[in-house]
XYZ file of C-alpha atoms in Angstrom:
746
model
C -144.437 35.200 156.969
C -141.873 34.069 159.339
C -139.239 37.267 160.394
C -135.715 36.485 161.878
C -134.006 39.075 163.573
C -130.204 39.011 163.738
C -128.592 40.812 166.093
C -125.008 42.142 165.770
C -122.569 44.860 167.389
C -123.451 48.344 165.430
C -119.634 48.896 165.535
C -118.702 46.225 163.994
C -121.096 46.481 161.396
C -119.729 50.052 160.664
C -116.442 49.014 160.780
C -117.231 46.066 158.260
C -119.401 48.796 156.127
C -116.864 51.060 155.887
C -113.944 48.412 154.744
C -115.996 46.946 152.136
C -116.780 50.768 150.789
C -113.186 51.614 151.251
C -111.752 48.518 149.308
C -114.335 49.371 146.546
C -113.335 53.009 146.290
C -109.491 51.174 146.076
C -110.141 48.570 143.440
C -112.515 49.608 141.641
C -112.645 53.535 141.326
C -109.382 55.070 142.196
C -106.486 53.220 141.384
C -105.258 52.046 138.063
C -104.338 48.189 137.423
C -100.113 47.802 136.763
C -100.956 45.492 133.970
C -102.655 47.926 131.848
C -102.730 51.474 133.886
C -106.067 52.160 133.749
C -108.479 52.496 135.813
C -111.982 51.076 135.465
C -114.166 54.089 134.148
C -111.232 54.377 131.494
C -111.261 50.789 130.621
C -114.720 50.482 130.519
C -114.799 53.539 128.337
C -112.513 52.051 125.872
C -113.890 49.253 125.690
C -117.407 50.820 124.797
C -115.872 52.829 121.984
C -113.963 49.713 120.599
C -117.928 47.738 121.049
C -119.538 50.781 119.276
C -117.319 50.549 116.460
C -115.842 53.916 116.853
C -112.659 53.308 115.292
C -109.704 55.886 114.356
C -110.558 55.490 110.758
C -114.447 55.875 111.125
C -116.423 59.029 111.645
C -116.587 60.303 115.271
C -119.443 60.136 117.328
C -120.985 62.289 119.763
C -119.255 62.001 123.602
C -123.014 61.927 124.901
C -123.824 58.796 122.831
C -120.462 56.783 124.312
C -120.713 58.129 127.780
C -124.360 57.099 128.142
C -123.729 53.265 126.693
C -121.135 52.996 129.117
C -122.998 53.969 131.882
C -125.642 51.730 131.171
C -123.420 48.889 130.195
C -120.654 48.862 132.346
C -119.852 52.049 134.725
C -123.303 53.306 136.596
C -121.418 56.076 138.718
C -122.913 59.036 136.677
C -122.249 60.513 133.448
C -119.668 63.145 134.944
C -117.521 60.933 135.671
C -117.320 59.011 132.758
C -117.350 62.197 130.797
C -114.370 64.012 132.502
C -112.108 60.573 132.049
C -113.313 60.693 128.301
C -111.946 64.207 128.121
C -108.576 63.591 130.313
C -107.829 60.644 127.690
C -107.910 63.063 124.572
C -106.007 65.809 126.537
C -102.446 66.180 124.893
C -101.118 68.600 127.823
C -102.200 65.881 130.124
C -101.610 62.597 128.637
C -98.350 61.918 127.173
C -99.722 59.598 124.618
C -103.571 60.472 124.117
C -105.797 57.634 123.674
C -108.973 59.396 122.537
C -109.464 61.507 119.370
C -111.461 64.282 120.849
C -113.363 66.369 118.009
C -114.444 69.890 119.526
C -113.981 72.125 122.444
C -112.340 69.359 124.964
C -110.708 72.356 127.431
C -107.006 73.873 127.188
C -104.227 73.887 129.408
C -105.424 77.155 131.279
C -108.141 75.263 133.123
C -111.069 75.868 130.575
C -113.163 72.912 130.831
C -114.548 71.079 127.852
C -117.796 71.800 126.289
C -120.809 69.756 127.481
C -120.727 66.030 125.953
C -123.567 67.067 123.651
C -121.757 69.187 121.634
C -118.565 67.398 121.625
C -117.630 64.019 119.550
C -114.655 61.384 119.806
C -113.244 58.173 118.458
C -110.484 55.714 119.238
C -106.676 56.923 118.634
C -104.905 54.413 116.225
C -102.858 53.555 118.808
C -105.263 52.909 121.109
C -106.519 50.137 118.561
C -103.846 48.734 117.693
C -102.181 48.481 121.119
C -104.607 48.339 123.531
C -107.811 46.467 122.053
C -106.177 44.225 119.678
C -106.448 40.667 120.284
C -109.927 40.796 122.351
C -110.938 38.127 120.130
C -108.223 35.573 120.802
C -109.432 34.926 124.426
C -106.307 37.056 125.789
C -107.903 38.158 128.824
C -111.056 37.226 130.967
C -114.027 38.588 130.888
C -116.323 39.076 133.603
C -120.054 40.178 134.416
C -121.162 43.762 134.480
C -122.948 44.989 137.008
C -126.255 43.652 136.202
C -124.765 40.791 134.876
C -126.445 41.096 131.552
C -122.916 41.932 129.496
C -119.492 40.726 129.799
C -116.516 43.318 129.839
C -112.677 42.460 130.096
C -111.404 42.268 133.714
C -107.825 44.211 132.354
C -107.390 45.362 128.157
C -104.468 43.248 126.683
C -102.197 46.677 126.671
C -98.905 45.532 124.839
C -97.045 48.894 126.202
C -96.647 49.843 130.020
C -99.412 52.445 129.897
C -98.594 52.979 133.761
C -95.365 54.734 133.238
C -96.212 55.947 129.822
C -99.255 58.113 130.756
C -98.858 58.381 134.525
C -101.895 58.480 136.879
C -103.276 60.513 139.877
C -106.324 59.152 142.017
C -107.363 59.769 145.190
C -108.651 56.666 147.277
C -109.555 56.155 151.118
C -106.660 56.400 153.003
C -103.996 56.284 150.030
C -103.573 58.055 146.959
C -101.616 57.267 143.716
C -99.276 59.976 141.304
C -97.373 58.626 138.954
C -95.595 60.999 136.508
C -95.550 60.006 132.647
C -92.248 58.971 130.594
C -91.448 58.966 127.396
C -93.102 56.178 125.058
C -89.403 55.190 122.889
C -87.173 55.207 126.688
C -89.786 52.936 128.280
C -90.155 50.436 125.311
C -86.312 50.385 125.337
C -86.401 49.840 129.031
C -88.898 46.841 128.423
C -86.695 45.496 126.012
C -83.734 45.336 128.101
C -85.632 43.568 130.755
C -86.615 40.944 128.541
C -83.065 40.798 127.230
C -81.747 40.533 131.145
C -84.557 39.482 134.103
C -81.484 40.836 136.883
C -80.773 44.367 135.242
C -81.009 46.479 138.496
C -83.037 49.878 138.429
C -79.720 51.883 137.650
C -79.368 49.628 134.173
C -82.733 50.563 133.530
C -82.620 54.264 134.025
C -79.881 54.266 130.987
C -82.754 53.852 129.189
C -85.276 55.515 131.217
C -83.618 59.644 131.881
C -86.830 60.369 133.873
C -90.162 61.622 133.683
C -91.056 63.225 130.662
C -94.162 65.347 131.038
C -96.413 66.682 128.111
C -95.748 70.429 129.260
C -91.771 69.785 129.055
C -90.394 71.788 131.359
C -87.014 71.340 133.241
C -86.326 68.379 135.964
C -83.472 69.629 138.526
C -83.136 66.955 140.556
C -81.799 64.292 138.746
C -79.598 62.628 141.734
C -82.881 62.038 143.333
C -84.556 59.949 140.562
C -82.572 57.082 141.492
C -83.976 56.638 145.190
C -87.500 57.658 143.757
C -87.821 54.815 141.148
C -86.367 52.447 143.690
C -88.842 53.275 145.964
C -91.465 54.711 143.957
C -92.155 57.660 146.133
C -90.314 60.639 146.043
C -90.732 64.612 145.009
C -89.921 65.795 141.444
C -88.887 69.234 141.018
C -89.792 70.672 137.831
C -88.879 74.117 136.715
C -90.826 76.023 133.320
C -88.338 76.848 130.872
C -87.585 80.905 130.388
C -86.122 82.049 127.136
C -85.006 86.128 127.067
C -85.723 88.115 124.219
C -85.046 91.653 123.270
C -87.792 93.847 124.212
C -89.141 97.438 122.616
C -86.714 100.428 123.509
C -83.849 98.230 124.677
C -86.204 96.213 127.467
C -85.379 92.971 127.936
C -88.589 90.639 127.916
C -88.238 87.157 129.677
C -90.562 84.739 127.848
C -91.478 81.361 129.513
C -92.714 78.649 126.768
C -92.823 75.738 128.775
C -94.371 75.488 132.348
C -93.832 72.629 135.119
C -97.063 69.776 134.638
C -98.408 70.720 138.383
C -99.426 74.460 136.935
C -101.500 72.814 134.353
C -105.286 74.747 134.944
C -105.794 77.379 137.458
C -101.885 77.308 138.144
C -101.379 79.545 135.191
C -103.968 82.658 136.279
C -102.413 81.737 139.627
C -98.471 82.514 138.309
C -99.747 85.662 136.177
C -101.413 87.021 139.428
C -98.424 86.018 141.804
C -96.292 87.661 139.140
C -98.326 90.928 139.200
C -98.543 90.557 143.290
C -94.298 91.420 143.097
C -94.827 94.466 141.508
C -97.459 95.768 143.854
C -96.129 94.703 147.224
C -92.617 96.067 145.409
C -90.992 92.691 146.116
C -89.636 93.773 142.532
C -89.334 97.131 140.923
C -88.023 95.597 137.144
C -91.466 94.528 136.039
C -93.056 96.795 133.057
C -95.885 94.405 132.001
C -96.971 90.848 131.946
C -99.263 89.440 128.951
C -100.286 85.674 128.479
C -99.683 85.033 124.706
C -100.799 81.289 124.972
C -102.419 79.990 122.242
C -103.013 76.598 120.407
C -99.251 76.395 119.479
C -98.104 76.587 123.368
C -97.427 78.397 126.204
C -96.413 81.830 125.677
C -96.258 84.003 129.007
C -94.379 87.581 128.543
C -92.685 89.618 131.582
C -91.498 92.626 130.149
C -88.416 93.955 132.010
C -86.308 97.379 132.497
C -83.689 97.925 131.013
C -81.142 97.460 134.029
C -82.972 94.256 135.301
C -80.582 91.461 136.283
C -82.417 88.739 134.129
C -80.780 85.831 135.936
C -81.637 87.372 139.639
C -85.230 88.149 138.218
C -85.211 83.964 136.957
C -84.782 83.166 141.068
C -87.080 85.622 142.239
C -89.659 83.815 140.154
C -88.433 80.205 140.780
C -88.618 81.050 144.432
C -91.859 83.190 144.915
C -94.253 81.822 141.906
C -95.013 78.125 140.967
C -92.372 78.539 138.065
C -90.783 76.247 140.368
C -92.940 73.432 140.979
C -92.974 70.060 142.927
C -94.536 66.637 141.451
C -94.843 64.077 144.505
C -94.320 60.603 143.408
C -96.080 57.844 145.075
C -96.491 55.027 142.150
C -99.141 53.365 143.782
C -101.142 50.485 141.555
C -103.445 47.196 141.944
C -101.408 44.625 141.253
C -102.547 40.916 141.847
C -105.847 42.209 143.281
C -104.265 44.535 146.158
C -102.899 47.720 145.948
C -99.082 47.989 146.083
C -96.182 50.382 145.820
C -93.958 49.591 143.314
C -90.681 50.807 141.816
C -89.633 51.426 138.461
C -88.398 47.648 138.287
C -91.146 46.244 139.654
C -93.753 48.058 137.224
C -91.701 46.990 134.083
C -91.685 43.398 135.430
C -95.136 43.475 136.096
C -95.611 44.436 132.298
C -93.369 42.152 131.105
C -95.141 39.493 132.778
C -98.416 40.283 131.645
C -97.452 40.506 128.066
C -95.961 37.101 128.110
C -99.271 36.118 129.902
C -101.221 37.689 127.013
C -98.879 36.022 124.265
C -99.010 32.465 126.008
C -102.626 33.040 125.848
C -102.908 34.660 122.239
C -100.580 31.920 120.232
C -102.335 28.926 122.345
C -105.854 30.407 120.888
C -103.917 30.569 117.284
C -102.410 27.408 117.717
C -105.739 25.708 118.322
C -107.009 27.097 115.341
C -104.092 26.759 113.219
C -104.548 22.632 114.393
C -107.934 22.769 113.690
C -107.002 23.853 110.010
C -104.706 21.750 109.567
C -107.083 18.532 110.173
C -109.646 19.756 107.881
C -107.224 20.815 105.139
C -105.995 17.037 105.500
C -109.188 15.923 104.905
C -109.987 18.376 102.166
C -106.277 16.708 100.434
C -107.252 13.520 100.944
C -110.924 13.529 99.985
C -109.456 14.821 96.302
C -107.507 11.982 95.917
C -110.422 9.915 96.374
C -112.853 12.141 95.472
C -114.796 9.661 92.553
C -115.162 7.450 95.687
C -116.526 10.196 97.295
C -118.938 11.173 94.770
C -120.107 7.670 94.657
C -121.005 7.845 97.949
C -122.789 10.737 98.044
C -125.212 9.850 95.264
C -125.780 6.438 96.678
C -126.192 7.774 100.308
C -130.456 8.443 101.057
C -129.432 11.326 103.380
C -126.337 13.058 105.202
C -125.805 10.868 108.064
C -125.650 7.702 105.993
C -122.904 9.774 103.876
C -121.175 11.048 106.786
C -121.041 7.810 108.751
C -119.537 6.124 105.821
C -116.861 8.670 105.719
C -115.772 8.570 109.481
C -116.838 4.952 110.087
C -116.493 2.914 106.974
C -120.006 1.862 107.129
C -121.403 1.205 103.856
C -125.069 -0.137 104.458
C -127.616 1.051 102.511
C -125.484 2.919 100.470
C -125.494 1.855 96.569
C -122.109 1.658 95.073
C -121.138 0.959 91.012
C -119.233 -2.085 91.814
C -117.689 -4.191 94.753
C -114.476 -2.509 94.856
C -116.253 0.709 95.354
C -117.664 -1.229 98.606
C -114.334 -2.098 99.744
C -112.429 1.123 99.425
C -115.299 2.865 100.801
C -115.082 0.612 104.256
C -111.574 1.500 104.689
C -112.385 5.456 104.921
C -111.785 6.862 108.269
C -112.294 10.448 107.921
C -112.362 12.715 111.498
C -116.022 14.586 112.000
C -114.706 17.750 111.185
C -113.165 16.570 107.922
C -116.422 15.155 107.155
C -118.077 18.155 107.740
C -115.717 19.840 105.592
C -115.899 17.224 102.835
C -119.996 17.245 102.971
C -119.644 21.112 102.735
C -117.263 21.547 99.930
C -118.119 23.272 96.482
C -117.146 21.556 93.543
C -114.931 24.350 92.379
C -112.613 23.224 94.870
C -111.499 20.448 92.270
C -110.414 22.843 90.165
C -106.664 22.190 89.260
C -105.580 25.391 90.615
C -107.536 25.124 93.330
C -106.056 21.983 94.733
C -102.672 23.234 94.676
C -103.914 26.635 96.401
C -105.061 23.959 99.127
C -101.720 22.307 99.223
C -99.847 25.771 99.687
C -102.432 26.386 102.197
C -101.713 23.164 104.151
C -98.072 24.235 103.967
C -98.344 27.620 105.077
C -100.807 26.178 108.311
C -98.202 24.015 109.186
C -95.605 26.424 108.935
C -97.525 28.674 111.506
C -98.229 25.740 113.821
C -94.474 25.047 113.682
C -93.973 28.602 114.643
C -96.716 28.826 116.964
C -95.263 26.054 118.881
C -91.744 27.446 119.043
C -93.100 30.488 120.569
C -95.124 28.483 123.402
C -92.349 26.085 123.965
C -89.188 28.423 124.244
C -89.441 31.490 126.103
C -86.709 33.429 123.940
C -88.503 33.074 120.817
C -91.744 34.737 122.662
C -89.487 37.339 124.037
C -88.361 37.909 120.490
C -91.801 38.082 118.842
C -93.000 40.554 121.420
C -89.436 42.411 120.986
C -90.766 42.685 117.352
C -94.254 44.125 118.017
C -92.702 46.515 120.593
C -90.187 47.985 117.847
C -92.953 48.294 115.358
C -94.726 50.649 118.096
C -91.561 52.728 118.886
C -91.145 53.222 115.351
C -94.756 54.962 114.133
C -95.807 56.244 117.518
C -92.570 57.709 119.277
C -91.497 61.270 119.751
C -88.523 63.382 120.802
C -88.091 63.785 124.660
C -89.517 67.337 125.703
C -88.611 67.121 129.197
C -85.032 68.130 129.987
C -83.211 66.366 132.979
C -80.752 67.498 135.046
C -79.135 68.547 138.377
C -80.112 72.573 138.674
C -78.293 74.902 140.609
C -80.753 76.014 143.723
C -82.082 79.271 142.965
C -80.784 82.226 144.932
C -82.398 85.527 144.912
C -80.658 88.487 146.438
C -83.220 90.937 147.525
C -82.252 94.429 146.806
C -82.862 96.323 149.892
C -84.707 99.404 149.624
C -82.962 102.919 150.385
C -83.732 103.418 154.179
C -86.213 106.141 154.553
C -88.239 108.151 157.148
C -92.234 107.285 156.467
C -95.845 107.928 158.768
C -97.583 105.413 159.434
C -101.326 105.943 159.498
C -104.164 103.460 160.592
C -108.213 104.680 160.437
C -110.811 103.959 163.196
C -111.708 101.066 160.518
C -108.603 99.502 161.186
C -107.395 100.439 157.267
C -103.566 100.899 157.340
C -101.518 102.391 155.005
C -98.219 104.341 154.625
C -97.019 107.676 153.245
C -93.918 109.804 153.137
C -92.771 112.689 155.325
C -93.141 115.247 152.742
C -97.315 114.293 152.379
C -97.784 114.125 155.975
C -96.319 117.514 156.722
C -98.448 118.904 154.151
C -101.976 117.389 155.450
C -100.560 116.923 159.292
C -104.119 118.496 160.190
C -106.317 115.887 158.116
C -103.889 112.982 159.393
C -104.003 113.795 162.804
C -107.863 114.139 163.012
C -109.313 111.343 161.053
C -106.703 108.518 161.708
C -106.652 106.555 165.091
C -102.515 105.806 165.404
C -100.089 108.194 163.658
C -96.321 107.863 164.042
C -93.447 107.800 162.022
C -91.132 104.254 161.221
C -88.827 103.303 159.146
C -89.594 101.822 155.949
C -87.140 99.038 156.542
C -88.415 98.284 159.981
C -91.388 96.677 162.003
C -94.716 98.337 163.718
C -96.152 96.484 166.719
C -99.648 96.108 167.341
C -100.854 95.479 170.831
C -104.313 94.417 171.359
C -106.543 93.663 173.942
C -106.586 90.079 174.044
C -102.602 90.401 175.388
C -101.413 89.628 171.854
C -98.412 91.220 170.125
C -98.698 91.462 166.141
C -95.507 92.608 164.303
C -95.574 93.336 160.662
C -93.292 94.917 158.114
C -93.749 98.000 157.265
C -92.947 97.058 153.482
C -96.124 95.197 153.471
C -98.048 97.925 154.253
C -99.190 99.648 151.126
C -97.192 102.674 150.397
C -99.207 105.476 148.632
C -100.868 108.606 148.344
C -102.691 110.456 151.655
C -106.030 109.568 150.061
C -105.356 106.309 149.433
C -107.930 103.563 151.550
C -105.164 101.491 152.680
C -105.515 97.641 153.479
C -106.898 96.143 156.350
C -104.611 94.999 158.938
C -106.030 91.605 159.194
C -104.418 91.090 155.317
C -100.702 91.730 156.192
C -100.817 90.231 159.717
C -102.231 87.847 162.044
C -104.308 90.121 163.800
C -108.269 88.984 163.786
C -110.408 92.070 163.563
C -113.530 89.640 164.621
C -112.038 88.679 168.218
C -109.710 91.309 169.214
C -108.988 95.228 169.186
C -106.142 97.219 168.809
C -105.333 99.365 172.040
C -101.883 100.493 170.850
C -99.443 100.724 168.159
C -96.012 101.879 167.682
C -92.355 101.435 165.364
C -90.807 98.504 166.867
C -87.535 100.889 166.951
C -89.472 103.450 169.377
C -90.472 100.425 171.512
C -86.786 99.362 171.793
C -86.398 103.159 173.521
C -89.954 103.107 176.193
C -90.616 101.415 178.908
C -94.331 100.428 178.799
C -97.557 100.741 181.014
C -99.950 97.660 180.668
C -103.566 97.995 182.240
C -106.132 95.476 182.541
C -110.143 95.565 183.327
C -109.140 93.846 186.464
C -106.797 96.450 187.188
C -104.157 94.720 186.734
C -100.722 97.031 186.415
C -97.052 96.558 185.443
C -94.610 98.179 183.763
C -92.429 96.312 181.036
C -89.664 97.204 178.986
C -89.955 97.610 175.594
C -86.605 96.002 174.644
C -88.974 92.665 175.444
C -91.037 93.124 172.503
C -87.852 93.299 170.027
C -89.114 90.194 168.227
C -89.129 88.638 164.855
C -92.257 86.189 165.169
C -95.586 87.516 163.600
C -97.384 86.739 166.812
C -96.448 86.670 170.644
C -97.893 87.006 173.891
C -97.246 90.616 175.153
C -98.550 89.877 178.374
C -100.071 87.317 180.791
C -103.775 87.630 181.638
C -106.450 86.307 184.038
C -109.527 84.265 183.041
C -111.867 86.436 181.536
C -109.115 89.662 181.870
C -108.448 91.950 178.953
C -105.979 94.650 178.100
C -107.623 98.052 178.800
C -104.415 100.548 177.722
C -101.112 99.940 176.587
C -99.011 103.374 176.865
C -95.225 104.269 176.299
C -93.677 106.291 179.004
C -92.087 109.975 178.142
C -92.697 112.515 180.632
C -95.708 111.171 182.453
C -95.520 111.608 185.981
C -98.911 110.451 187.361
C -101.668 107.714 186.002
C -105.331 108.097 186.690
C -107.863 104.957 186.462
C -111.463 105.216 185.970
C -113.536 102.266 186.480
C -117.338 101.699 184.651
C -118.569 102.957 188.365
C -117.286 106.480 187.746
C -114.515 105.762 190.469
C -111.332 107.629 189.775
C -107.664 106.860 191.627
C -104.726 108.796 190.868
C -101.551 107.062 191.593
C -97.786 108.131 191.037
C -96.248 105.694 188.263
C -93.269 104.896 190.385
C -95.987 102.849 192.404
C -96.223 100.149 189.515
C -93.601 97.706 189.801
C -91.165 97.067 186.662
C -91.686 93.285 185.170
C -91.467 90.970 182.710
C -93.943 90.347 180.146
C -94.832 87.086 181.162
C -95.925 88.377 184.613
C -99.584 88.821 185.698
C -98.822 92.376 187.235
C -100.401 93.846 191.235
C -103.597 95.033 191.392
C -103.723 99.027 190.818
C -107.550 99.592 191.872
C -109.662 97.683 194.300
C -112.749 97.407 192.346
C -116.447 96.434 193.647
C -118.398 93.446 192.515
C -118.768 93.611 188.849
C -116.683 96.601 188.438
C -113.869 96.963 185.864
C -111.237 99.431 184.757
C -113.260 101.167 182.005
C -110.171 103.640 180.855
C -106.586 105.382 181.731
C -105.143 108.940 181.418
C -101.957 110.410 182.475
C -100.681 113.656 184.085
C -97.632 115.082 182.513
C -97.011 118.054 185.178
C -99.046 118.844 188.563
C -99.692 122.431 187.075
C -100.999 121.316 183.703
C -105.013 121.580 182.833
C -106.224 117.967 182.214
C -109.822 117.548 182.127
C -111.973 114.552 180.620
C -115.762 114.248 180.228
C -117.322 111.406 181.876
C -121.394 110.933 181.952
C -121.888 114.917 180.903
C -119.465 116.142 183.822
C -116.124 117.674 183.190
C -113.241 116.113 185.528
C -109.929 118.043 186.106
C -107.783 115.375 186.748
C -104.946 117.407 188.196
C -106.952 118.453 190.692
C -107.798 114.210 191.928
C -106.330 113.700 195.380
C -102.877 111.150 194.641
C -103.661 108.116 196.454
C -101.735 104.953 197.155
C -102.411 101.844 194.776
C -104.750 98.981 195.726
C -107.359 101.762 197.304
C -111.016 102.466 195.814
C -109.739 105.858 194.802
C -112.786 108.786 194.751
C -116.195 108.502 193.802
C -117.360 111.429 191.060
C -121.258 112.047 191.624
C -123.239 112.812 188.432
């Protein structure tokens, strides 16, 4: 066999392949069609249920049966995606208009998933059958081959309502995403009617009917004034708040009851909200919470927060709006497939596309119905005409040798070979000119149709057919007539399936929380050698002073309203509010510093810690491994940022020591090789924190400063141990900066 090698640029091949993949995801997977508001997996699932006869008035069928049939015939992308689509279309807390009637555990609003598909059952909702799948037998939409060309599937469902607006949609494609909020069915139908009556209607005009999104979870939209721009452009942010009610609690307390949640909180967001509220109490952000409980059930959401008697309820509600997801944002990006390509559309464009689709469906439907009625008319006229000459026709049938001979006589008047009773019959038979369809109908007509009442019924049926033809022609020829029919159908759908609006739309006031300032008090900060930090009150510290000083690496006093500073060996300064460090009992474990600051224990080590207030009053001495020294005024570290650079370092250098100056006179540097250099602190210049500093000790190759000591007075006993030998620092000779110091022999 001859082989042909095709050479191509690898980058071009990858680019082309990726574009093909991206377009497949965009068009055939992730984005809905603006005409029926459905993604391919949703469309295929509904059509498969329709084909299987799982109607609203018939028994439920196993979800696994539906998923398997859909996957085998139309959607070869895995059963999980099909079942997930089926589940979502049945959840009334996600869809304003559920399209599938689920039986069994189909999940709940709190994020619990549906049971396995082998346990659940489903069938179509009544509205799905009537408004989404009706008229498929009338040629209203095109059918395309499935993935293996063994079946046919509809390219789009003949949906009679703007489902894209009513149910909304969410999906992530390649490089783009769609997020469309659900709306109220009755309002959307009213807007469609208004557009049909006046195609030049503006977005503002449509918003007289569509007040805003209508989420299944209710809630309150608080930026009504922004909706106009969102509906014009198709993009924007909708701010939603949960609905909160105030009830009387036990012992004169107040209960704050959340009965509706923001739509984005569906699922794990509820558990997150509960933990956030609990965290407000644990971190002392508020002292008003007594208890919190989730009493939600099938009847609806009910989250109860029990508050103290003297709580400022409005201020506490604002705290929840500010610090939790009780106020959330729904990002709008009305992206859908229109004319085979993704397009971001405003409210008016979506309704226009839906209305044009409705007219297209109606034109194809009534064209099909007209053709059927015209065919019926032709046959009926033939049967009526045949009844007037029935004796002649019977004579033709009895005198013919076969069906073909009789049919030729009825259609073309050929009498050759047919036996007639008289010459008059021959002449009359030769004048017959029935059409092919009429002749077939006459030959298949049963004798009972010759009964008088049957003849009257035939005439009456013919009159009805003529009336239908006149009506269908009028609908097809006049757009006003077609619009009237469509509006009548929409009115019928609205009358049966409309419901009250659940979401309130208003311009809410900005939530302003006035945080109660805690009473300022002196506390003691403790951090052990493992990096766990906590604060205790002064009384507790005084009772446990010896244990506190012995067991902890850093112990100092600070204000509960102040900040605590941590200097690390990487030259960074991390600050944390004292209020963010857990306040409790002496034997409490505390929390890792990593949890309350930007400090990373895996990459850096703390060399010094103090309160910011204390630093402001002192000067700090910085010493690095490369023996770079400087004194910095503590006021430079009065910063609000959580992390800043405390000093400048050479590449590879690290901070060995940071110390506040009190009564110290001299500083002693010890290198790893055993050199001790004692010098006066007056030799160290004061510089800015951004400065590199000056060299303190002249180090040999590979040597570095390992420890730093301070001497307060010349006569004091100040000894340290190094490699088993005791060194009296006060007996060291005072040297000059930038010298090697004294070598201590072991």
